[in-house]
Short mmCIF file of N, CA, C and O in Angstrom, two decimals:
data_model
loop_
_atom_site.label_atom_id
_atom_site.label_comp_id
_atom_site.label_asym_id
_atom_site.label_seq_id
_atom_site.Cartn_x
_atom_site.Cartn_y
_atom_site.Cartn_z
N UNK L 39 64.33 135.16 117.51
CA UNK L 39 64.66 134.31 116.38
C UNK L 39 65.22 132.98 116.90
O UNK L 39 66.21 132.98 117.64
N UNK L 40 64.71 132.06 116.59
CA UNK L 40 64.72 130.38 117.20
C UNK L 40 66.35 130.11 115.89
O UNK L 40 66.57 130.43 114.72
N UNK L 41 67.04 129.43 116.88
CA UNK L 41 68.13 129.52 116.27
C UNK L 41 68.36 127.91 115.61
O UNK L 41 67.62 127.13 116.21
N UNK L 42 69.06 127.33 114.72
CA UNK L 42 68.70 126.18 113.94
C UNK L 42 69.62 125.27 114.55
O UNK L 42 70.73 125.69 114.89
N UNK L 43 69.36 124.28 114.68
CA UNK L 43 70.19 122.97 115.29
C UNK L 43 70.79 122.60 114.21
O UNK L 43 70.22 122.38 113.14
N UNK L 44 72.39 122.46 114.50
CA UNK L 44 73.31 121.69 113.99
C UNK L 44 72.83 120.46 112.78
O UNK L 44 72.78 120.68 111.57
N UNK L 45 72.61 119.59 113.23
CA UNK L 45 71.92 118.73 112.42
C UNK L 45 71.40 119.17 111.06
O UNK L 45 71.62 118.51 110.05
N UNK L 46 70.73 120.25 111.08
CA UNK L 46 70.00 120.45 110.27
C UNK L 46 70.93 121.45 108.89
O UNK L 46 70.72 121.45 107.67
N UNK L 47 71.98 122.21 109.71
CA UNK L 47 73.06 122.61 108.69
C UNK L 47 73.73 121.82 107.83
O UNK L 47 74.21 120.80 108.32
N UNK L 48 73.92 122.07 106.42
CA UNK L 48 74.36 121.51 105.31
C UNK L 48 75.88 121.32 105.36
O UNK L 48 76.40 120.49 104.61
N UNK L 49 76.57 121.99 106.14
CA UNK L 49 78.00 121.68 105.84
C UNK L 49 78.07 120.66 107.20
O UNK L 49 78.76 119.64 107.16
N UNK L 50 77.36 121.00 108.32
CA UNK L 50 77.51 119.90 109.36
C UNK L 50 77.39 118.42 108.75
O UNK L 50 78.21 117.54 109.02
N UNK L 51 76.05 118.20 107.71
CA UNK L 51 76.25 116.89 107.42
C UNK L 51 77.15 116.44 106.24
O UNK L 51 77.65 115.32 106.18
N UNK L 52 77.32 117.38 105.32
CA UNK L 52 78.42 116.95 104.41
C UNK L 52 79.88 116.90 105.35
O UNK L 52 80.79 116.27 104.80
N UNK L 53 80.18 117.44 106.57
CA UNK L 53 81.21 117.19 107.48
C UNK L 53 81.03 115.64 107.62
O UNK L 53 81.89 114.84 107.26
N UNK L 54 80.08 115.38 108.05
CA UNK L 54 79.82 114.12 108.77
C UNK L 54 79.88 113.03 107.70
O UNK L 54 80.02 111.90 108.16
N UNK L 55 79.81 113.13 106.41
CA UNK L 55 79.38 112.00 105.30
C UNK L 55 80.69 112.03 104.78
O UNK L 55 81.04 110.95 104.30
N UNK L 56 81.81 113.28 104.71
CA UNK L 56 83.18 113.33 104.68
C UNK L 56 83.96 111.97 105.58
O UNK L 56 84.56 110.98 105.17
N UNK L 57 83.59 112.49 107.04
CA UNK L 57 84.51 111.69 108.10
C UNK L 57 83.87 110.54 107.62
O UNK L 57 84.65 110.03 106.81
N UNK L 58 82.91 109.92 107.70
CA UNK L 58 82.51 108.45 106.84
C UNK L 58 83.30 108.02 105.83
O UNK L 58 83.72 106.86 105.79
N UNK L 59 83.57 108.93 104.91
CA UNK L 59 84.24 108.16 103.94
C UNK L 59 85.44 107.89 103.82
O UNK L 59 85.93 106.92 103.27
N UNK L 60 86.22 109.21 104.61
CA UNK L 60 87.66 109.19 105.24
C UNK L 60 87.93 107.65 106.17
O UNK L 60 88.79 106.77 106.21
N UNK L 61 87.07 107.87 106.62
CA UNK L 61 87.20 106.43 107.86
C UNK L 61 86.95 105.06 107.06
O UNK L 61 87.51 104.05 107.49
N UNK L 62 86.12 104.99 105.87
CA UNK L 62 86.23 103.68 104.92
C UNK L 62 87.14 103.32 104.10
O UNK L 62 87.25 102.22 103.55
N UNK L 63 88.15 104.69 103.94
CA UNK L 63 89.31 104.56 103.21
C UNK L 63 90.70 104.08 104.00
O UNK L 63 91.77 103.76 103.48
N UNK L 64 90.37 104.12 105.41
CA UNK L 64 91.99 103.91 106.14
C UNK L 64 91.06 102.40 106.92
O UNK L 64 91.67 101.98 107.90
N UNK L 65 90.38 101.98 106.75
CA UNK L 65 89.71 100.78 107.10
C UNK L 65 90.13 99.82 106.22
O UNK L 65 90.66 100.12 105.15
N UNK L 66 89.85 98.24 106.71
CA UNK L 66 90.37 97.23 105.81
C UNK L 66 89.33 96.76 104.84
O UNK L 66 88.44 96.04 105.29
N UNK L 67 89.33 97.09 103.49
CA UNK L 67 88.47 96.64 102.58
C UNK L 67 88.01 95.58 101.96
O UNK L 67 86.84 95.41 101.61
N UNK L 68 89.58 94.31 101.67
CA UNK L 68 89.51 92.87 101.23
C UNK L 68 90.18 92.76 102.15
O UNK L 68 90.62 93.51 103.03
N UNK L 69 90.24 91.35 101.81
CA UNK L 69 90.93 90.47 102.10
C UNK L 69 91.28 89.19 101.62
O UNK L 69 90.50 88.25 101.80
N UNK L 70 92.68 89.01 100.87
CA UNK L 70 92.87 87.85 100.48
C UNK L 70 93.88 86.98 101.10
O UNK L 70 94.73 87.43 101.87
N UNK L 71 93.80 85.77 100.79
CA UNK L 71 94.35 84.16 101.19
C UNK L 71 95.23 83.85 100.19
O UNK L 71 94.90 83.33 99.13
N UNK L 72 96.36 84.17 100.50
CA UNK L 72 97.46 83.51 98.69
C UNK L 72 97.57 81.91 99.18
O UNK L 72 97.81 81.43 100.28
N UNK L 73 97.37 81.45 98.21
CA UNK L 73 97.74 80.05 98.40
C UNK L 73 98.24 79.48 97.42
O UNK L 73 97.72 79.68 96.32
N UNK L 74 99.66 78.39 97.57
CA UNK L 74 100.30 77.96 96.71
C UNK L 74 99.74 77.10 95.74
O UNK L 74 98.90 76.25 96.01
N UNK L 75 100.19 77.32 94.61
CA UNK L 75 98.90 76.19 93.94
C UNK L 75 100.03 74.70 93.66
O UNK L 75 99.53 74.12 92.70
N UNK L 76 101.01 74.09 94.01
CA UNK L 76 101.50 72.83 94.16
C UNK L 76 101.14 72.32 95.47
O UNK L 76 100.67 71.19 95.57
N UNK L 77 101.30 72.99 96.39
CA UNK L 77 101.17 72.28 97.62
C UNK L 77 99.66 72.16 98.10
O UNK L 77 99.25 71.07 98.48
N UNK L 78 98.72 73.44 98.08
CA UNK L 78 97.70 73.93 98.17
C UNK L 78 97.66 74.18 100.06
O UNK L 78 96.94 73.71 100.93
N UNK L 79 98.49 74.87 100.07
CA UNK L 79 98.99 75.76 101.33
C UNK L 79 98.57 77.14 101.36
O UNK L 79 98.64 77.89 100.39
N UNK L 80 98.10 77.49 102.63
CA UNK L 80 97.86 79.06 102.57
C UNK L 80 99.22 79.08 102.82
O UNK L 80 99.73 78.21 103.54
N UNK L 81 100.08 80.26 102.15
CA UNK L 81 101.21 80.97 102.46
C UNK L 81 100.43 81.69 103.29
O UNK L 81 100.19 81.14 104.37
N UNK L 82 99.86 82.97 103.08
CA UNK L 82 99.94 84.48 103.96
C UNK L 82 98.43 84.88 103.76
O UNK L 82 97.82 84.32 102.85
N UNK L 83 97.85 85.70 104.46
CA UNK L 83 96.81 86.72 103.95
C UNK L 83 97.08 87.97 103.75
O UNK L 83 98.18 88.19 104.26
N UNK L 84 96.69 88.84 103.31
CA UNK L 84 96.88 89.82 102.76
C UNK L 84 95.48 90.73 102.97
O UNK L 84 94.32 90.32 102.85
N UNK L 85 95.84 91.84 103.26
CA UNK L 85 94.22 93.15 103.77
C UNK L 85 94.47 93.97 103.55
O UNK L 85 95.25 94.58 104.29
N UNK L 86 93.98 94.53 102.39
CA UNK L 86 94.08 95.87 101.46
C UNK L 86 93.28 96.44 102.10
O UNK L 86 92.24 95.89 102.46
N UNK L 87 93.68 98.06 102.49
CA UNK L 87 93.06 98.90 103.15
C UNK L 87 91.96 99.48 101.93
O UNK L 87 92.06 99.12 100.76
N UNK L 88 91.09 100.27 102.33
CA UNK L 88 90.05 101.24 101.86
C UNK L 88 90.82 102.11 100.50
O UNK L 88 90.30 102.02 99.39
N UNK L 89 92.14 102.96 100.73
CA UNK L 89 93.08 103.65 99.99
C UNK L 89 93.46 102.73 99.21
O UNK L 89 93.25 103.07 98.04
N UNK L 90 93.88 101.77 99.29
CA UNK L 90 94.61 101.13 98.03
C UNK L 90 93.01 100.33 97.12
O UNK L 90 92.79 100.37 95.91
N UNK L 91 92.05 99.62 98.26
CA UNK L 91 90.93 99.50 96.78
C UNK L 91 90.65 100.70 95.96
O UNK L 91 90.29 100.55 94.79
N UNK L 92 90.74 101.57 96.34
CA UNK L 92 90.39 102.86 95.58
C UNK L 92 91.35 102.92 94.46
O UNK L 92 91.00 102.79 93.29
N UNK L 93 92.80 103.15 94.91
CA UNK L 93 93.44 103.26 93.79
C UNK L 93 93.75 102.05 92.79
O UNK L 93 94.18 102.11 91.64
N UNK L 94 93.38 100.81 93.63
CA UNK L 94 93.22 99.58 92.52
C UNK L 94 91.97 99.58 91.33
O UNK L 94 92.04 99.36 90.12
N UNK L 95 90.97 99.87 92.08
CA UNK L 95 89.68 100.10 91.14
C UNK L 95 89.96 101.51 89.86
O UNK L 95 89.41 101.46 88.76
N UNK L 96 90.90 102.68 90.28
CA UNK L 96 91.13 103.12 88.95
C UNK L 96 91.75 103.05 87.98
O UNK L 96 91.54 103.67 86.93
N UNK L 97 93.17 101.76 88.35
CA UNK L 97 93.59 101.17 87.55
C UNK L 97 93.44 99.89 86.92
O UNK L 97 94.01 99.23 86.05
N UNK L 98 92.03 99.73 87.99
CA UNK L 98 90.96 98.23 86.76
C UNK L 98 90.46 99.16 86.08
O UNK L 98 90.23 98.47 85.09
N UNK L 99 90.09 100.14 85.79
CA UNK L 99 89.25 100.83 85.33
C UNK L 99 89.96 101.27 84.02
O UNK L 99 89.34 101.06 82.98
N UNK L 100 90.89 101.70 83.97
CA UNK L 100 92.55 102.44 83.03
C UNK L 100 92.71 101.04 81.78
O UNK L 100 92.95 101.20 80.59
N UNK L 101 92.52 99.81 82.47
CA UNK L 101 92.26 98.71 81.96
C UNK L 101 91.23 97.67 81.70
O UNK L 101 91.09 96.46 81.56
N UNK L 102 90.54 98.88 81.73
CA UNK L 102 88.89 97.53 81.50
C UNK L 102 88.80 96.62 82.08
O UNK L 102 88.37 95.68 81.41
N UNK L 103 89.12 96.29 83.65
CA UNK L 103 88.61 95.29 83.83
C UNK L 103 87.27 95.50 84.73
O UNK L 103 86.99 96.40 85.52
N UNK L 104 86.55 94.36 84.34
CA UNK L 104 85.06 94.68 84.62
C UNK L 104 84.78 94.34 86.33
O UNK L 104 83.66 94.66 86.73
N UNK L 105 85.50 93.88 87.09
CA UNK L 105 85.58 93.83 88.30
C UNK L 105 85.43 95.47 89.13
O UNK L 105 84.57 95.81 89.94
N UNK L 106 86.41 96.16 88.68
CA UNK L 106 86.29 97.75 88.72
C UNK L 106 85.03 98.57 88.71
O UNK L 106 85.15 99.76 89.03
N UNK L 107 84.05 98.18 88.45
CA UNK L 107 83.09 99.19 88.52
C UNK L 107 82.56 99.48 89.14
O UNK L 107 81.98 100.53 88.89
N UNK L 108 82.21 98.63 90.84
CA UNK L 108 82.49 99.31 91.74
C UNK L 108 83.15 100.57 91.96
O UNK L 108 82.52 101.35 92.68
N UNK L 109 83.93 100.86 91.65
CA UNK L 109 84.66 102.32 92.02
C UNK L 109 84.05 103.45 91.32
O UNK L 109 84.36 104.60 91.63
N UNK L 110 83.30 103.23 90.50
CA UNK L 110 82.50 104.43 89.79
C UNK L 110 81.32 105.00 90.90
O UNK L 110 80.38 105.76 90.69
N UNK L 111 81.77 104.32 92.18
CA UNK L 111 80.46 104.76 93.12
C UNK L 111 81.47 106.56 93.72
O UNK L 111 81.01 107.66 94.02
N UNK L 112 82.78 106.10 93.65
CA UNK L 112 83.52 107.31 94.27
C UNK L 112 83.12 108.48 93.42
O UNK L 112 82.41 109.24 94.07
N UNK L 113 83.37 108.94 92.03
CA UNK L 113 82.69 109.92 91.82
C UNK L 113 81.53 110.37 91.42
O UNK L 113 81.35 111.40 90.78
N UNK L 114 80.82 109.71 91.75
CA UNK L 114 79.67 109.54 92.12
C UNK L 114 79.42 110.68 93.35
O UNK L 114 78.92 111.81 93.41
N UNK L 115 80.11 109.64 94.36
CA UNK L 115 80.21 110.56 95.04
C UNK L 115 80.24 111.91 96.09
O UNK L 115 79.66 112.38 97.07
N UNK L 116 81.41 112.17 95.12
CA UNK L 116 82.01 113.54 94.78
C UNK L 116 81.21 114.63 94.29
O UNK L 116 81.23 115.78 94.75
N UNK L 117 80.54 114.23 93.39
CA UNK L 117 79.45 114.76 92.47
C UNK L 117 78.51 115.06 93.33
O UNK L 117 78.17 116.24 93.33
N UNK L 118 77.91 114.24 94.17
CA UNK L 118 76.67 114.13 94.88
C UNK L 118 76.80 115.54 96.09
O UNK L 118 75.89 116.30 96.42
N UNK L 119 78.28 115.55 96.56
CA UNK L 119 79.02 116.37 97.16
C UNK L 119 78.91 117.75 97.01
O UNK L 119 78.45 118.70 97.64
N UNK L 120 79.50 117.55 95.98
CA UNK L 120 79.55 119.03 94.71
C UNK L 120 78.16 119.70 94.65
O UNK L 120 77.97 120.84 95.05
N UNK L 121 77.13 118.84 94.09
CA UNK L 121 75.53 119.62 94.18
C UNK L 121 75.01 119.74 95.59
O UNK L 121 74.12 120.57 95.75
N UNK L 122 75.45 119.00 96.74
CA UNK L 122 74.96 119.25 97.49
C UNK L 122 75.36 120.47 98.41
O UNK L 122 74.56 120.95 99.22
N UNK L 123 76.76 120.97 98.22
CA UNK L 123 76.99 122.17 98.51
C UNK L 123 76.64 123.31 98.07
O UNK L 123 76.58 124.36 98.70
N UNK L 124 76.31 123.04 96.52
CA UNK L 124 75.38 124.08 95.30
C UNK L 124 73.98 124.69 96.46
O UNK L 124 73.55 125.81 96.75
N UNK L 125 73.66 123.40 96.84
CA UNK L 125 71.91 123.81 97.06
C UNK L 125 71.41 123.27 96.14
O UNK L 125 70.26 123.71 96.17
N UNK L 126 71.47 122.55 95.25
CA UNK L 126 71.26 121.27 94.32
C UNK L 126 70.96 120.08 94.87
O UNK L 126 71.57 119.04 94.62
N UNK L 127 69.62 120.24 95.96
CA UNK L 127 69.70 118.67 96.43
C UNK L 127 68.79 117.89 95.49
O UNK L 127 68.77 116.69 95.74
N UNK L 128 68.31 118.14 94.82
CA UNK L 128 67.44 117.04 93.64
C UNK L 128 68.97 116.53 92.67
O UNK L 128 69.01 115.48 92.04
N UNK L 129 69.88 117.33 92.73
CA UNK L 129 70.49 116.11 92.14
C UNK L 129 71.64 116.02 92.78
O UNK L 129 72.64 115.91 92.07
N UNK L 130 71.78 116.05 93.94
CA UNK L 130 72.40 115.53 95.17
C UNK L 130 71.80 114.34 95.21
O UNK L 130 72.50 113.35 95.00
N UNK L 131 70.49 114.21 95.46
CA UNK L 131 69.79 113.10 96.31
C UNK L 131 69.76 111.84 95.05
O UNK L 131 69.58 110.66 95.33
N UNK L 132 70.01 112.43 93.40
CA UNK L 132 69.62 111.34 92.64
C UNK L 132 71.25 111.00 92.26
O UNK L 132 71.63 110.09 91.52
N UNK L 133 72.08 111.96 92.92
CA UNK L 133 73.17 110.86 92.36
C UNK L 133 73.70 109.67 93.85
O UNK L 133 74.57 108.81 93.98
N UNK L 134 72.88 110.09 94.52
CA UNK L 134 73.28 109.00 95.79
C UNK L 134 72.43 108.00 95.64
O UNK L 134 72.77 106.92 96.12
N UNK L 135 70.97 108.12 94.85
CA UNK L 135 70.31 106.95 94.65
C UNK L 135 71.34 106.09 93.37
O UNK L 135 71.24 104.87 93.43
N UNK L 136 72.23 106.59 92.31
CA UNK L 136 72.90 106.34 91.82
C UNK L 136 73.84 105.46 92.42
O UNK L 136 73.76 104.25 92.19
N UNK L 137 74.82 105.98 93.25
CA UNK L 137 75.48 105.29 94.27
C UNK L 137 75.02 103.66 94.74
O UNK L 137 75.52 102.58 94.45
N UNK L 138 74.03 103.97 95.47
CA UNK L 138 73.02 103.45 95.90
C UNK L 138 73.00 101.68 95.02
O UNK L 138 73.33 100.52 95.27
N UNK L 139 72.40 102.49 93.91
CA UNK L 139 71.78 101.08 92.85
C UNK L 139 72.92 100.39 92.30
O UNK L 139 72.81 99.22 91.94
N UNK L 140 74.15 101.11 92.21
CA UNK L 140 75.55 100.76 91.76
C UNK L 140 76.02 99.78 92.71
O UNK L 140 76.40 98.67 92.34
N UNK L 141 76.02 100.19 94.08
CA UNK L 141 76.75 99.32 94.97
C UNK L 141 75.81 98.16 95.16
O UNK L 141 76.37 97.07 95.04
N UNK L 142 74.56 98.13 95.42
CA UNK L 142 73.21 97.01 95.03
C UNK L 142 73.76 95.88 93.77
O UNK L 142 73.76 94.65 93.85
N UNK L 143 74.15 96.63 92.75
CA UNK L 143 74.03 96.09 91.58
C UNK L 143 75.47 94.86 91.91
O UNK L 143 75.43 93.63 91.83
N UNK L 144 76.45 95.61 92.23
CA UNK L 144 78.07 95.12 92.35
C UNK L 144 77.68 93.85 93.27
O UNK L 144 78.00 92.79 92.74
N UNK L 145 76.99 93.72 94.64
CA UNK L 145 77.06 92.56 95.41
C UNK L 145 76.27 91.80 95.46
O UNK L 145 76.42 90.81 96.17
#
């Protein structure tokens, strides 16, 4: 019995698409320039990690603001996650094309 390469196991790559997203969340996501508006001085910059856009986008979201919808790619997801551990990859694979057209759409 020919034994199956790693790769090809389902929790190996949902491991691997995990550490991806773990690693985009402790990464630097923006970055902004405050600048005074009398003088028109940069004071400081400022670099919101991966974790805090996340939790900023669900409280644009709590508040309608339309900048936020980006973040509807996270449970997204999750979701995509969820069926793909099912054995549900037809709608594994269509909520990542979801993902996909969302983050397309946002930039």
């Amino acid at each position: 019995m020919k034994k199956a390469s790693f790769l090809t196991q389902p929790l190996f790559l949902l491991g691997i698409s995990l550490f991806i997203y773990i690693m985009a969340l402790s990464l630097p996501a923006l970055t902004f320039e405050i600048v005074e508006h009398k003088t028109i001085h940069t004071g400081s910059i400022y670099i919101m990690k991966g974790v805090e856009a996340t939790i900023g986008g669900v409280l644009g979201l709590l508040f309608l603001q339309a900048s936020a919808i980006g973040w509807l790619a996270n449970p997204l997801y999750w979701y995509s996650c969820k069926f793909f551990v099912q054995k549900k990859y037809k709608f594994s694979i269509y909520e990542s094309y979801l993902i996909f057209e969302q983050i397309r759409r946002v930039r």
